[in-house]
Each structure stands twice: as C-alpha cells, then as structure tokens.
Short mmCIF file of C-alpha atoms in Angstrom, two decimals:
data_model
loop_
_atom_site.label_atom_id
_atom_site.label_comp_id
_atom_site.label_asym_id
_atom_site.label_seq_id
_atom_site.Cartn_x
_atom_site.Cartn_y
_atom_site.Cartn_z
CA UNK J 1 -3.36 16.20 87.00
CA UNK J 2 -6.46 15.16 85.10
CA UNK J 3 -8.01 17.83 82.86
CA UNK J 4 -11.21 19.54 83.99
CA UNK J 5 -14.13 19.13 81.60
CA UNK J 6 -16.50 21.96 80.71
CA UNK J 7 -20.02 21.31 82.02
CA UNK J 8 -22.97 20.25 79.90
CA UNK J 9 -26.12 22.35 80.18
CA UNK J 10 -29.42 20.51 79.65
CA UNK J 11 -27.50 17.65 78.08
CA UNK J 12 -26.04 19.76 75.29
CA UNK J 13 -22.40 19.22 74.41
CA UNK J 14 -20.30 22.38 74.89
CA UNK J 15 -19.57 24.06 71.55
CA UNK J 16 -16.38 26.12 71.74
CA UNK J 17 -13.95 27.78 69.41
CA UNK J 18 -10.74 25.85 68.82
CA UNK J 19 -8.88 28.50 70.80
CA UNK J 20 -11.22 28.05 73.76
CA UNK J 21 -11.02 24.27 73.52
CA UNK J 22 -7.23 24.00 73.74
CA UNK J 23 -7.28 26.06 76.94
CA UNK J 24 -8.55 22.88 78.62
CA UNK J 25 -5.29 21.03 77.88
CA UNK J 26 -3.05 21.07 80.98
CA UNK J 27 0.72 20.75 81.15
CA UNK J 28 2.03 17.16 81.04
CA UNK J 29 -1.14 15.83 79.37
CA UNK J 30 -1.11 12.88 76.96
CA UNK J 31 -2.78 13.89 73.70
CA UNK J 32 -4.01 11.27 71.22
CA UNK J 33 -4.50 12.59 67.69
CA UNK J 34 -6.74 10.94 65.09
CA UNK J 35 -5.94 11.26 61.40
CA UNK J 36 -4.17 9.84 58.37
CA UNK J 37 -2.12 11.29 55.53
CA UNK J 38 -3.47 13.94 53.20
CA UNK J 39 -5.86 15.39 55.76
CA UNK J 40 -7.95 12.24 56.28
CA UNK J 41 -9.94 12.73 59.52
CA UNK J 42 -7.45 15.34 60.70
CA UNK J 43 -8.74 17.84 63.26
CA UNK J 44 -6.65 20.57 61.67
CA UNK J 45 -8.39 23.45 63.41
CA UNK J 46 -7.63 22.01 66.85
CA UNK J 47 -4.01 21.17 65.97
CA UNK J 48 -3.45 24.69 64.62
CA UNK J 49 -5.03 26.29 67.69
CA UNK J 50 -2.79 24.30 70.03
CA UNK J 51 0.34 25.13 68.03
CA UNK J 52 -0.58 28.83 67.94
CA UNK J 53 -1.34 28.95 71.66
CA UNK J 54 2.06 27.52 72.50
CA UNK J 55 3.81 30.02 70.26
CA UNK J 56 2.04 32.87 72.04
CA UNK J 57 1.97 31.68 75.66
CA UNK J 58 4.47 28.81 75.96
CA UNK J 59 1.64 26.69 77.38
CA UNK J 60 0.72 23.90 77.69
CA UNK J 61 4.14 22.37 78.21
CA UNK J 62 5.65 18.88 78.06
CA UNK J 63 2.84 17.08 76.28
CA UNK J 64 3.03 13.42 75.31
CA UNK J 65 1.68 12.68 71.84
CA UNK J 66 0.11 9.43 70.64
CA UNK J 67 -0.54 9.18 66.90
CA UNK J 68 -1.57 5.71 65.67
CA UNK J 69 -1.65 6.60 61.95
CA UNK J 70 0.71 8.87 60.06
CA UNK J 71 -1.11 12.13 59.47
CA UNK J 72 0.34 15.00 57.47
CA UNK J 73 1.76 15.86 54.06
CA UNK J 74 5.41 14.83 54.57
CA UNK J 75 6.13 18.50 55.25
CA UNK J 76 4.46 21.08 57.50
CA UNK J 77 0.99 19.69 58.16
CA UNK J 78 -0.35 16.88 60.33
CA UNK J 79 1.27 17.08 63.75
CA UNK J 80 4.32 18.92 62.40
CA UNK J 81 2.97 22.25 63.80
CA UNK J 82 3.28 20.72 67.29
CA UNK J 83 7.02 20.18 66.80
CA UNK J 84 8.00 23.01 69.13
CA UNK J 85 10.58 22.51 71.84
CA UNK J 86 8.88 22.55 75.20
CA UNK J 87 5.44 21.74 73.82
CA UNK J 88 6.17 18.05 73.21
CA UNK J 89 8.46 15.95 75.40
CA UNK J 90 7.42 12.40 74.41
CA UNK J 91 5.82 10.72 71.39
CA UNK J 92 4.52 7.26 70.53
CA UNK J 93 3.56 6.96 66.87
CA UNK J 94 2.66 4.21 64.46
CA UNK J 95 4.10 6.21 61.58
CA UNK J 96 6.41 9.23 61.74
CA UNK J 97 7.30 10.28 58.20
CA UNK J 98 4.11 12.14 57.28
CA UNK J 99 4.90 14.77 59.95
CA UNK J 100 8.68 15.14 59.52
CA UNK J 101 9.13 18.06 61.89
CA UNK J 102 8.18 15.75 64.77
CA UNK J 103 10.63 13.19 63.36
CA UNK J 104 13.31 15.89 63.33
CA UNK J 105 12.90 16.41 67.09
CA UNK J 106 13.31 12.67 67.62
CA UNK J 107 16.36 12.49 65.36
CA UNK J 108 17.94 15.37 67.30
CA UNK J 109 17.26 13.64 70.66
CA UNK J 110 15.01 16.52 71.71
CA UNK J 111 12.05 14.28 72.58
CA UNK J 112 11.56 10.74 73.85
CA UNK J 113 10.40 8.72 70.84
CA UNK J 114 8.79 5.30 70.42
CA UNK J 115 7.37 3.37 67.49
CA UNK J 116 4.77 0.64 67.93
CA UNK J 117 3.43 -1.17 64.87
CA UNK J 118 0.34 0.76 63.80
CA UNK J 119 -2.09 -2.09 64.42
CA UNK J 120 -0.56 -2.90 67.78
CA UNK J 121 -0.79 0.76 68.80
CA UNK J 122 -4.49 1.01 68.03
CA UNK J 123 -5.06 -2.25 69.91
CA UNK J 124 -3.27 -0.85 72.97
CA UNK J 125 -5.64 2.11 72.87
CA UNK J 126 -8.53 -0.34 72.89
CA UNK J 127 -6.86 -1.99 75.88
CA UNK J 128 -6.57 1.39 77.59
CA UNK J 129 -10.30 1.90 77.05
CA UNK J 130 -10.92 -1.40 78.86
CA UNK J 131 -8.45 -0.51 81.65
CA UNK J 132 -6.20 -3.36 80.59
CA UNK J 133 -2.44 -2.90 81.11
CA UNK J 134 -1.52 -3.71 77.53
CA UNK J 135 -1.70 -6.40 74.87
CA UNK J 136 0.21 -9.61 74.22
CA UNK J 137 1.03 -10.37 70.60
CA UNK J 138 3.56 -12.18 68.44
CA UNK J 139 3.50 -9.26 66.00
CA UNK J 140 6.98 -7.73 65.97
CA UNK J 141 9.01 -10.75 67.10
CA UNK J 142 12.46 -10.55 65.47
CA UNK J 143 12.10 -6.90 64.44
CA UNK J 144 13.35 -3.65 65.94
CA UNK J 145 10.38 -3.50 68.32
CA UNK J 146 11.56 -6.74 69.92
CA UNK J 147 13.25 -5.78 73.24
CA UNK J 148 16.19 -8.01 72.27
CA UNK J 149 16.80 -5.45 69.54
CA UNK J 150 15.74 -1.79 69.92
CA UNK J 151 12.45 -2.34 71.73
CA UNK J 152 10.74 0.26 69.55
CA UNK J 153 13.00 3.04 70.83
CA UNK J 154 13.97 5.52 68.14
CA UNK J 155 16.79 7.52 69.70
CA UNK J 156 19.38 7.66 72.46
CA UNK J 157 17.33 9.59 75.03
CA UNK J 158 14.52 7.03 74.99
CA UNK J 159 15.25 4.69 77.90
CA UNK J 160 12.07 3.25 79.45
CA UNK J 161 11.07 -0.21 78.24
CA UNK J 162 7.47 -0.19 77.00
CA UNK J 163 7.76 -3.59 75.29
CA UNK J 164 8.69 -6.82 77.09
CA UNK J 165 9.38 -10.36 75.94
CA UNK J 166 7.05 -12.91 77.55
CA UNK J 167 6.39 -16.62 77.07
CA UNK J 168 3.21 -18.69 77.22
CA UNK J 169 2.99 -22.41 76.45
CA UNK J 170 6.58 -22.38 75.20
CA UNK J 171 5.87 -19.66 72.65
CA UNK J 172 7.38 -16.18 72.63
CA UNK J 173 5.21 -13.08 72.59
CA UNK J 174 5.69 -9.36 73.05
CA UNK J 175 3.87 -7.44 75.76
CA UNK J 176 3.08 -3.90 74.63
CA UNK J 177 2.23 -1.47 77.40
CA UNK J 178 -0.98 0.52 76.92
CA UNK J 179 -0.70 4.26 77.51
CA UNK J 180 -3.93 5.93 78.65
CA UNK J 181 -4.45 9.31 76.93
CA UNK J 182 -5.91 12.38 78.65
CA UNK J 183 -7.02 14.38 75.60
CA UNK J 184 -8.34 13.33 72.20
CA UNK J 185 -8.43 15.31 68.97
CA UNK J 186 -10.90 13.50 66.71
CA UNK J 187 -13.00 14.53 63.72
CA UNK J 188 -16.36 13.70 62.16
CA UNK J 189 -18.61 15.33 59.57
CA UNK J 190 -21.79 16.04 61.54
CA UNK J 191 -22.91 15.88 65.14
CA UNK J 192 -26.13 16.68 66.91
CA UNK J 193 -26.51 18.94 69.92
CA UNK J 194 -25.63 16.08 72.28
CA UNK J 195 -22.46 15.07 70.42
CA UNK J 196 -23.66 12.04 68.46
CA UNK J 197 -21.51 12.05 65.34
CA UNK J 198 -21.59 10.73 61.77
CA UNK J 199 -18.88 10.41 59.14
CA UNK J 200 -20.82 10.73 55.88
CA UNK J 201 -18.29 12.97 54.09
CA UNK J 202 -15.20 11.28 55.46
CA UNK J 203 -12.92 8.81 53.72
CA UNK J 204 -12.93 6.25 56.54
CA UNK J 205 -13.36 5.87 60.30
CA UNK J 206 -9.84 4.93 61.43
CA UNK J 207 -9.88 4.31 65.21
CA UNK J 208 -11.95 7.33 66.18
CA UNK J 209 -14.22 5.32 68.46
CA UNK J 210 -11.36 3.49 70.16
CA UNK J 211 -9.55 6.77 70.85
CA UNK J 212 -12.69 8.43 72.23
CA UNK J 213 -13.41 5.45 74.49
CA UNK J 214 -9.82 5.33 75.76
CA UNK J 215 -9.83 9.01 76.69
CA UNK J 216 -13.34 9.01 78.17
CA UNK J 217 -12.83 5.90 80.30
CA UNK J 218 -9.62 7.34 81.72
CA UNK J 219 -11.22 10.61 82.80
CA UNK J 220 -9.98 12.73 79.93
CA UNK J 221 -11.48 15.22 77.49
CA UNK J 222 -12.62 14.23 74.00
CA UNK J 223 -12.50 17.19 71.62
CA UNK J 224 -14.25 16.64 68.31
CA UNK J 225 -14.05 18.83 65.22
CA UNK J 226 -17.03 18.70 62.85
CA UNK J 227 -18.16 20.51 59.73
CA UNK J 228 -21.74 21.08 60.91
CA UNK J 229 -24.24 20.47 63.71
CA UNK J 230 -27.88 19.41 63.62
CA UNK J 231 -30.75 19.14 66.09
CA UNK J 232 -30.81 16.50 68.80
CA UNK J 233 -31.74 12.97 67.75
CA UNK J 234 -32.04 13.74 64.03
CA UNK J 235 -29.18 11.50 62.87
CA UNK J 236 -29.87 7.95 61.71
CA UNK J 237 -28.72 5.65 64.52
CA UNK J 238 -26.97 3.25 62.14
CA UNK J 239 -24.92 6.15 60.78
CA UNK J 240 -23.70 7.30 64.18
CA UNK J 241 -20.13 6.15 64.86
CA UNK J 242 -19.42 8.19 68.01
CA UNK J 243 -22.04 8.24 70.79
CA UNK J 244 -22.57 11.65 72.31
CA UNK J 245 -21.67 10.69 75.88
CA UNK J 246 -18.05 10.22 74.78
CA UNK J 247 -17.73 13.80 73.50
CA UNK J 248 -16.85 16.66 75.85
CA UNK J 249 -16.18 19.55 73.46
CA UNK J 250 -17.29 20.20 69.88
CA UNK J 251 -15.48 22.62 67.58
CA UNK J 252 -17.34 23.52 64.39
CA UNK J 253 -15.27 24.32 61.31
CA UNK J 254 -17.65 25.08 58.41
CA UNK J 255 -14.64 25.16 56.07
CA UNK J 256 -13.54 21.63 57.01
CA UNK J 257 -12.47 19.72 53.90
CA UNK J 258 -12.40 15.99 53.32
CA UNK J 259 -8.71 16.13 52.29
CA UNK J 260 -6.08 18.84 52.07
CA UNK J 261 -7.04 21.39 49.42
CA UNK J 262 -9.52 20.91 46.63
CA UNK J 263 -13.28 20.67 46.98
CA UNK J 264 -14.87 20.30 50.42
CA UNK J 265 -15.86 16.73 49.57
CA UNK J 266 -15.23 14.34 46.68
CA UNK J 267 -18.33 12.15 46.42
CA UNK J 268 -16.40 9.34 44.75
CA UNK J 269 -14.00 9.17 47.69
CA UNK J 270 -16.81 9.38 50.25
CA UNK J 271 -18.44 6.39 48.55
CA UNK J 272 -21.57 8.20 47.35
CA UNK J 273 -20.63 7.88 43.66
CA UNK J 274 -18.84 5.09 41.81
CA UNK J 275 -16.76 5.00 38.66
CA UNK J 276 -18.16 2.64 36.05
CA UNK J 277 -16.00 0.19 34.17
CA UNK J 278 -15.91 2.42 31.09
CA UNK J 279 -13.89 5.05 32.95
CA UNK J 280 -10.33 4.56 31.78
CA UNK J 281 -7.67 4.67 34.46
CA UNK J 282 -4.19 3.61 33.51
CA UNK J 283 -0.55 4.04 34.43
CA UNK J 284 2.19 5.01 31.98
CA UNK J 285 4.60 2.22 31.12
CA UNK J 286 7.51 2.92 33.45
CA UNK J 287 9.38 1.18 36.25
CA UNK J 288 6.49 1.66 38.71
CA UNK J 289 4.03 0.01 36.37
CA UNK J 290 6.53 -2.72 35.56
CA UNK J 291 6.86 -3.63 39.24
CA UNK J 292 3.09 -3.48 39.77
CA UNK J 293 2.50 -5.74 36.76
CA UNK J 294 4.99 -8.33 37.96
CA UNK J 295 3.47 -8.15 41.45
CA UNK J 296 0.03 -8.89 40.00
CA UNK J 297 1.39 -12.22 38.74
CA UNK J 298 1.56 -13.32 42.40
CA UNK J 299 -2.18 -12.78 42.94
CA UNK J 300 -4.71 -15.62 42.79
CA UNK J 301 -8.47 -15.69 42.22
CA UNK J 302 -10.49 -15.16 45.37
CA UNK J 303 -7.52 -13.96 47.39
CA UNK J 304 -7.76 -11.29 50.07
CA UNK J 305 -4.75 -9.01 49.99
CA UNK J 306 -3.31 -5.82 51.39
CA UNK J 307 -1.58 -3.13 49.39
CA UNK J 308 0.76 -0.63 50.98
CA UNK J 309 1.77 2.88 50.05
CA UNK J 310 4.59 3.43 47.57
CA UNK J 311 5.60 1.64 44.40
CA UNK J 312 3.27 -1.28 45.21
CA UNK J 313 0.13 0.85 45.10
CA UNK J 314 -0.31 0.59 41.33
CA UNK J 315 -1.40 -3.04 41.41
CA UNK J 316 -5.10 -2.19 41.57
CA UNK J 317 -4.95 -0.02 38.45
CA UNK J 318 -2.96 -2.68 36.61
CA UNK J 319 -5.57 -5.28 37.55
CA UNK J 320 -8.31 -2.96 36.27
CA UNK J 321 -6.48 -2.63 32.95
CA UNK J 322 -6.28 -6.41 32.71
CA UNK J 323 -9.95 -6.91 33.56
CA UNK J 324 -9.30 -9.00 36.67
CA UNK J 325 -9.80 -6.43 39.43
CA UNK J 326 -13.06 -8.08 40.52
CA UNK J 327 -11.43 -11.48 40.92
CA UNK J 328 -9.75 -10.63 44.24
CA UNK J 329 -10.06 -8.18 47.11
CA UNK J 330 -7.43 -5.63 48.07
CA UNK J 331 -7.67 -4.03 51.48
CA UNK J 332 -5.90 -1.11 53.15
CA UNK J 333 -4.96 -1.31 56.81
CA UNK J 334 -6.80 1.91 57.67
CA UNK J 335 -10.13 0.20 56.90
CA UNK J 336 -11.08 0.26 53.18
CA UNK J 337 -11.98 -3.03 51.51
CA UNK J 338 -11.97 -3.34 47.72
CA UNK J 339 -12.10 -0.59 45.15
CA UNK J 340 -9.40 1.37 43.36
CA UNK J 341 -6.46 2.16 45.59
CA UNK J 342 -5.42 5.78 45.84
CA UNK J 343 -1.81 6.89 45.56
CA UNK J 344 0.28 9.53 47.30
CA UNK J 345 -0.10 11.12 50.73
CA UNK J 346 -3.87 10.51 50.95
CA UNK J 347 -3.32 6.77 50.66
CA UNK J 348 -6.51 4.89 51.48
CA UNK J 349 -8.81 7.51 49.93
CA UNK J 350 -10.11 4.82 47.60
CA UNK J 351 -12.82 4.90 44.95
CA UNK J 352 -15.44 2.15 44.49
CA UNK J 353 -14.74 0.80 47.96
CA UNK J 354 -16.93 -2.19 48.82
CA UNK J 355 -16.86 -1.75 52.60
CA UNK J 356 -15.02 0.19 55.29
CA UNK J 357 -14.11 -1.26 58.67
CA UNK J 358 -12.75 0.58 61.65
CA UNK J 359 -8.96 0.35 61.62
CA UNK J 360 -8.64 -1.67 64.81
CA UNK J 361 -10.88 -4.44 63.46
CA UNK J 362 -8.98 -4.47 60.17
CA UNK J 363 -5.76 -5.15 62.04
CA UNK J 364 -7.43 -7.90 64.08
CA UNK J 365 -8.11 -9.68 60.79
CA UNK J 366 -4.54 -9.14 59.61
CA UNK J 367 -2.95 -10.31 62.86
CA UNK J 368 -4.98 -13.50 62.76
CA UNK J 369 -3.54 -14.52 59.40
CA UNK J 370 -6.51 -13.44 57.28
CA UNK J 371 -4.39 -12.11 54.42
CA UNK J 372 -3.52 -14.41 51.54
CA UNK J 373 -1.03 -11.93 50.09
CA UNK J 374 0.36 -8.48 50.79
CA UNK J 375 2.19 -5.96 48.63
CA UNK J 376 4.60 -3.72 50.53
CA UNK J 377 7.28 -1.29 49.39
CA UNK J 378 10.81 -1.70 50.73
CA UNK J 379 13.61 0.75 51.46
CA UNK J 380 16.46 -1.72 52.06
CA UNK J 381 16.95 -5.50 51.96
CA UNK J 382 19.86 -7.49 53.38
CA UNK J 383 21.37 -10.88 52.58
CA UNK J 384 19.14 -12.63 55.13
CA UNK J 385 15.97 -11.33 53.52
CA UNK J 386 15.40 -8.78 56.27
CA UNK J 387 13.70 -5.57 55.17
CA UNK J 388 14.08 -2.08 56.58
CA UNK J 389 11.60 0.77 56.17
CA UNK J 390 11.30 2.53 59.53
CA UNK J 391 14.67 4.30 59.25
CA UNK J 392 16.42 5.21 56.02
CA UNK J 393 19.43 7.47 55.48
CA UNK J 394 19.18 8.60 59.10
CA UNK J 395 15.55 9.69 58.77
CA UNK J 396 12.87 8.26 61.04
CA UNK J 397 9.90 7.13 58.97
CA UNK J 398 8.24 4.66 61.31
CA UNK J 399 6.69 1.31 60.50
CA UNK J 400 3.08 2.19 59.85
CA UNK J 401 1.27 -1.11 59.38
CA UNK J 402 4.30 -2.77 57.76
CA UNK J 403 5.13 -5.06 60.69
CA UNK J 404 1.48 -5.95 61.37
CA UNK J 405 0.84 -6.87 57.73
CA UNK J 406 4.04 -8.73 56.93
CA UNK J 407 4.06 -10.81 60.13
CA UNK J 408 1.27 -13.19 59.15
CA UNK J 409 0.36 -12.76 55.47
CA UNK J 410 0.69 -16.13 53.73
CA UNK J 411 2.52 -14.59 50.76
CA UNK J 412 4.59 -11.42 51.13
CA UNK J 413 5.56 -9.42 48.05
CA UNK J 414 8.10 -6.65 48.62
CA UNK J 415 8.22 -4.11 45.81
CA UNK J 416 10.86 -1.53 44.97
CA UNK J 417 13.72 -0.60 42.69
CA UNK J 418 17.13 -2.22 42.91
CA UNK J 419 18.84 1.13 43.47
CA UNK J 420 17.64 4.56 44.59
CA UNK J 421 18.63 8.17 44.08
CA UNK J 422 18.03 9.55 40.57
CA UNK J 423 17.46 6.14 38.98
CA UNK J 424 16.10 6.56 35.46
CA UNK J 425 14.93 3.74 33.23
CA UNK J 426 13.17 3.33 29.91
CA UNK J 427 11.17 0.46 28.51
CA UNK J 428 11.60 0.19 24.75
CA UNK J 429 11.35 -2.66 22.26
CA UNK J 430 10.36 -5.06 25.01
CA UNK J 431 13.48 -4.39 27.05
CA UNK J 432 14.47 -2.45 30.15
CA UNK J 433 17.19 0.15 29.65
CA UNK J 434 19.05 1.68 32.59
CA UNK J 435 19.39 5.29 31.45
CA UNK J 436 20.87 6.55 34.72
CA UNK J 437 21.83 4.26 37.58
CA UNK J 438 20.70 5.10 41.10
CA UNK J 439 23.33 6.43 43.48
CA UNK J 440 22.29 4.26 46.44
CA UNK J 441 22.34 0.49 46.72
CA UNK J 442 19.19 -0.85 48.38
CA UNK J 443 20.35 -4.46 48.71
CA UNK J 444 22.96 -4.27 51.47
CA UNK J 445 24.91 -6.84 53.48
CA UNK J 446 23.43 -6.22 56.94
CA UNK J 447 20.57 -4.00 58.07
CA UNK J 448 21.32 -1.94 61.20
CA UNK J 449 17.67 -2.22 62.27
CA UNK J 450 15.05 -4.72 61.09
CA UNK J 451 11.43 -3.98 60.19
CA UNK J 452 10.76 -7.41 58.64
CA UNK J 453 12.58 -10.54 59.77
CA UNK J 454 13.38 -13.04 57.05
CA UNK J 455 14.26 -15.64 59.69
CA UNK J 456 10.90 -15.38 61.42
CA UNK J 457 9.05 -15.47 58.09
CA UNK J 458 10.78 -18.71 57.15
CA UNK J 459 10.02 -20.20 60.57
CA UNK J 460 6.35 -19.35 60.03
CA UNK J 461 6.33 -20.93 56.56
CA UNK J 462 5.58 -17.70 54.70
CA UNK J 463 6.28 -17.27 50.98
CA UNK J 464 8.42 -14.16 50.44
CA UNK J 465 9.28 -12.46 47.13
CA UNK J 466 11.21 -9.28 46.30
CA UNK J 467 10.21 -7.69 43.01
CA UNK J 468 12.24 -4.93 41.38
CA UNK J 469 12.23 -3.38 37.94
CA UNK J 470 15.12 -5.57 36.81
CA UNK J 471 15.21 -8.64 39.06
CA UNK J 472 12.96 -10.91 41.11
CA UNK J 473 14.17 -12.74 44.22
CA UNK J 474 12.66 -15.31 46.54
CA UNK J 475 13.66 -16.09 50.13
CA UNK J 476 14.91 -19.53 51.13
CA UNK J 477 16.83 -20.92 54.10
CA UNK J 478 20.20 -19.99 52.56
CA UNK J 479 19.16 -16.44 51.71
CA UNK J 480 17.90 -14.61 48.65
CA UNK J 481 17.64 -16.52 45.37
CA UNK J 482 17.64 -14.61 42.09
CA UNK J 483 14.93 -16.23 39.95
CA UNK J 484 14.17 -13.70 37.18
CA UNK J 485 15.92 -10.84 35.39
CA UNK J 486 14.56 -8.26 32.98
CA UNK J 487 15.34 -8.52 29.29
CA UNK J 488 17.91 -5.91 28.31
CA UNK J 489 19.89 -5.90 31.56
CA UNK J 490 23.28 -7.46 32.19
CA UNK J 491 23.31 -9.90 35.11
CA UNK J 492 26.74 -8.88 36.39
CA UNK J 493 26.85 -5.17 35.58
CA UNK J 494 23.24 -4.19 36.23
CA UNK J 495 22.31 -6.54 39.08
CA UNK J 496 25.14 -8.26 40.96
CA UNK J 497 27.45 -5.23 40.89
CA UNK J 498 24.63 -3.11 42.29
CA UNK J 499 24.22 -5.31 45.37
CA UNK J 500 26.46 -5.48 48.46
CA UNK J 501 26.08 -9.25 48.61
CA UNK J 502 25.79 -12.03 46.07
CA UNK J 503 22.44 -13.84 46.00
CA UNK J 504 22.09 -17.48 45.12
CA UNK J 505 21.61 -17.66 41.36
CA UNK J 506 18.77 -20.05 40.66
CA UNK J 507 19.67 -22.83 38.23
CA UNK J 508 16.27 -22.07 36.70
CA UNK J 509 16.98 -18.34 36.29
CA UNK J 510 14.78 -16.95 33.54
CA UNK J 511 13.76 -13.71 31.89
CA UNK J 512 10.82 -11.80 33.33
CA UNK J 513 7.66 -12.34 31.28
CA UNK J 514 7.89 -10.40 28.01
CA UNK J 515 4.29 -9.18 28.42
CA UNK J 516 5.44 -6.94 31.27
CA UNK J 517 7.39 -4.78 28.84
CA UNK J 518 4.73 -4.04 26.20
CA UNK J 519 2.76 -0.78 26.17
CA UNK J 520 -0.60 -2.49 25.89
CA UNK J 521 -2.80 -4.77 27.96
CA UNK J 522 -0.93 -7.96 28.80
CA UNK J 523 -3.87 -10.31 28.36
CA UNK J 524 -3.13 -11.60 31.84
CA UNK J 525 -5.48 -14.23 33.26
CA UNK J 526 -5.51 -14.55 37.02
CA UNK J 527 -4.56 -18.09 38.11
CA UNK J 528 -6.84 -20.15 40.30
CA UNK J 529 -5.91 -20.43 43.96
CA UNK J 530 -4.03 -23.58 44.93
CA UNK J 531 -6.01 -25.96 47.14
#
C-alpha cells in the first residue's frame, strides 16, 4: 500500500512535527535514509521520532531500510535506534558498521540483510527514480557481491537474489536490482515555504537529490528535516539543491547541528572559512603516521586520488607537512574534492575543500577509471592478494565505497598494520620497535569472503601495494611479494612468523626509506607522473 501524502494548501509544503510526520509511514514501507557518519546530513529528529513511536505503539511494522552511506557513531546513533525487532524486517545498506545495532540484527539472522557497494547502491536509486529496473556494472566482479560467491547476502535468512551475472559482447557484468523506496528521510539547512532547500551549513550533499527523486517518482513521501524556513522564493536558485515539488513534509529542528555534538556549525567544515598555510597541523610519529608517509611515496604530481577512512586517512596531513599537498588532488567518495581530510566517524568533513560533488556523480567518475591512485585500509589479506573488510571477526561492517574505488583505480594502496589486537610499536633512533605484538594475524591463508579480488585486479592491469608499519608488499601473478621491511625488525620473527602464508621474498628486498622514521619533515619531493 502506497503512503498517503498530506495535502498542500496554497502551494505551501506541510510543516509538521517529527511525531506527526512519522504517522504517515505505513506498515511494510521501504524507507530510504540519507546521512553519513558523525551526523553528516542525518535527519536525527525523524529517526528518533520513528524509533520512539514504535516503542510506544509497535507501529509501523516490517519496514525495509535502504541506507546508501554508513550513518551513525559506531554505537547507538544513526539508524541504530531503528534496530527493534518487528520494526525492521529487511535492510540494504552500503555500509553497516556505523550503526552496529542494525548489524547485530543481521548477524543474529533477525532481519534479511544485503550489501551493495555504496556507489552501486546510489546508482540503483537513480535508476529507481528513472523507473529503470536496475543497473549493469562490472563493479563487484570477483567479490562477495558476485552471485557466484555470496551475491551480497549477509546472513543465512537472506535468500532472494538481487544481483545477477550477465554478459554483453563477451564481457561479464553484474545486474543490480533497483529497489524503489516509499519514504525518504533527508536533511538540508534551509527551505522556503514551498520546500525549496539549500545546504549552506552542511558538510556535503551526498545523494539527497537522487533519494528524493526516487521516492517522489514512485509515489512515496519525501520527509525533509531543516534547521530553519524562509519566505517563498527568497533562496538563490543556484544554491537550491532540492526543488520544492519533491518535498512532501518539512520538519523544522532549530537545534539541528552540522555534526554530532559541538557547535551548531563549524564554518571551516561548511567551506565558509579556510585554514591558511601557516596553521600547523601534524601527526605524532607513530605507526599510523609511518604508514601514511610510506603511502605518500606512491603519489605522483597531478594525480587524482581517493582516500578512505582508517589508517590511510593521514596521508593528507603528511603531504601538508611535506609541502606537497597542492601537487595532487585527494577526493572522498561522498563528494568532497581536495582539502584536508578529516579523520574518525565524521570522515569526509574536510577543511579547505576545493569543490563538492553529489555522491552519485563522484562514483560515476570512480567507476569510469578516473582515479590514478586510491588509499584504502584493510582488515585482512590472503595469499592471493584478496582483501576483506566487509566482515571481520564475525562482525558485519559492510563495504562502503571500498569495492567501487578499488575496482578501477590505476594504482591501489592498501594500508594497515601487519597484526591487530593491542599492537604497540615505538619509533626510536630511526628504527621500528615492536613493543607488544598484536594478538591477531591479518595476513591469512584464505579469506572466507572477498571484498577485493587480487585476481581481477591483475586481469585489469592494476598496480596493487600493501603497506604496513613493518613491511611493504606488491601483488604479482604468483601472489604477494615482500619488497621492503622496516629497519629494526627481524624478517623471520617479526614478519614471516606473523603471517599464515609465506610471501615471495623479492631478490631486491630493501629497507624502508630511513626518512620515514625521523621525527621531522622528510624533505620529500613528489615525483613527476610517468607518461
């Protein structure tokens, strides 16, 4: 049953309380939720109202949730409040780990659970807006979303095939089914009395427009949370990102903040202010900085890259320290281009950003091979060069943009530590000292599920490196080759014994550059791009 929209009076968009708004959500509806980690574009007031209503009335029931980007705080925020048995029966997410209570339901087989690559998912919403059945893409071939593997299914109760293998002109592709949502929770900063909305205080746009179009064109209800309203036709047309005819309900939250906690808006993050070059931003010399420094060595002048969340996210600050940050462009899949990459749960809340695209367009660029290099964090690596991030230690994390980014980037740099679980290191006298070894080996013989396929990367001619605090590997046809080790570590005791397989030892094995281990600027000069 399609939801019934509240009427407009004299063209004015209905303005309701969040509690009134969620009363328009029927049982069995498909709800698409905008937002990214740390509170970015999260319609928190609407999410809270829906969660509270279900606690009190046990309605609406059996919702399906679509969440393209991981929103939340890796604890109780984001869509975690919706993790109530009976409220949600089905979920399709690009990323799961930011809202772990939803992941818990999937791990316990209490909901049907799917994972599309984040970019693919937002593109299927665009397809739903155009009344197309789905999209065809080679993104995901050879990974767990490939129907010859898990088909994007995350647990035992998930049975229906949403992804199919197809072939055109003797080339394999994946067909991803588009799911048309009935309800949207989106957010903006300001809207006028007819619903035209601007994002001046927000960090980015994500796929707000795509979601609103998908819901509107399929007869659903678009609910938009804003911080304030203004008179009709007083917003600059070039600032409007959501046209009013797409919006069915507005909920005003005057206490809406740009991110979780803190000031209502940080003008550096919104792009209104910039940090000048004299502002010192640096990382302490530790294993995270060591990995970021070594990763920077893979960058070239004029390159366009992507940086992912995790240990890789320090590369921008390291480049700033070395005075070469303006010699290349780092992007984030959620839309930001250039600037200083943020760290932590509000990843993508950058400073000094040069431009911001909508997320769907950013992924179009990635899928088409636009990236020269990407920097992604890994959870596990196997002897074939496969990487796993979407499940780790039994926990569902989801892929995020990992599959989209790593599928076509010309050079792929995976960053992480060799072991995990209480690993402690020190860098002294130009050497790396393992103070306390990690409990968990991250380089294992075989991955149970694959998020990045080494085989497919080699077939596509991609250059793949794995950078850790004590060793650097490259991927070749016969597997991983160890090409560098850190000064101060023992090859056998500290590297080979901490792996479940033996890599090929390069005959040209060398020490990692000594500049990486000094607590001062390295004097690094970015190499020219090869032509």
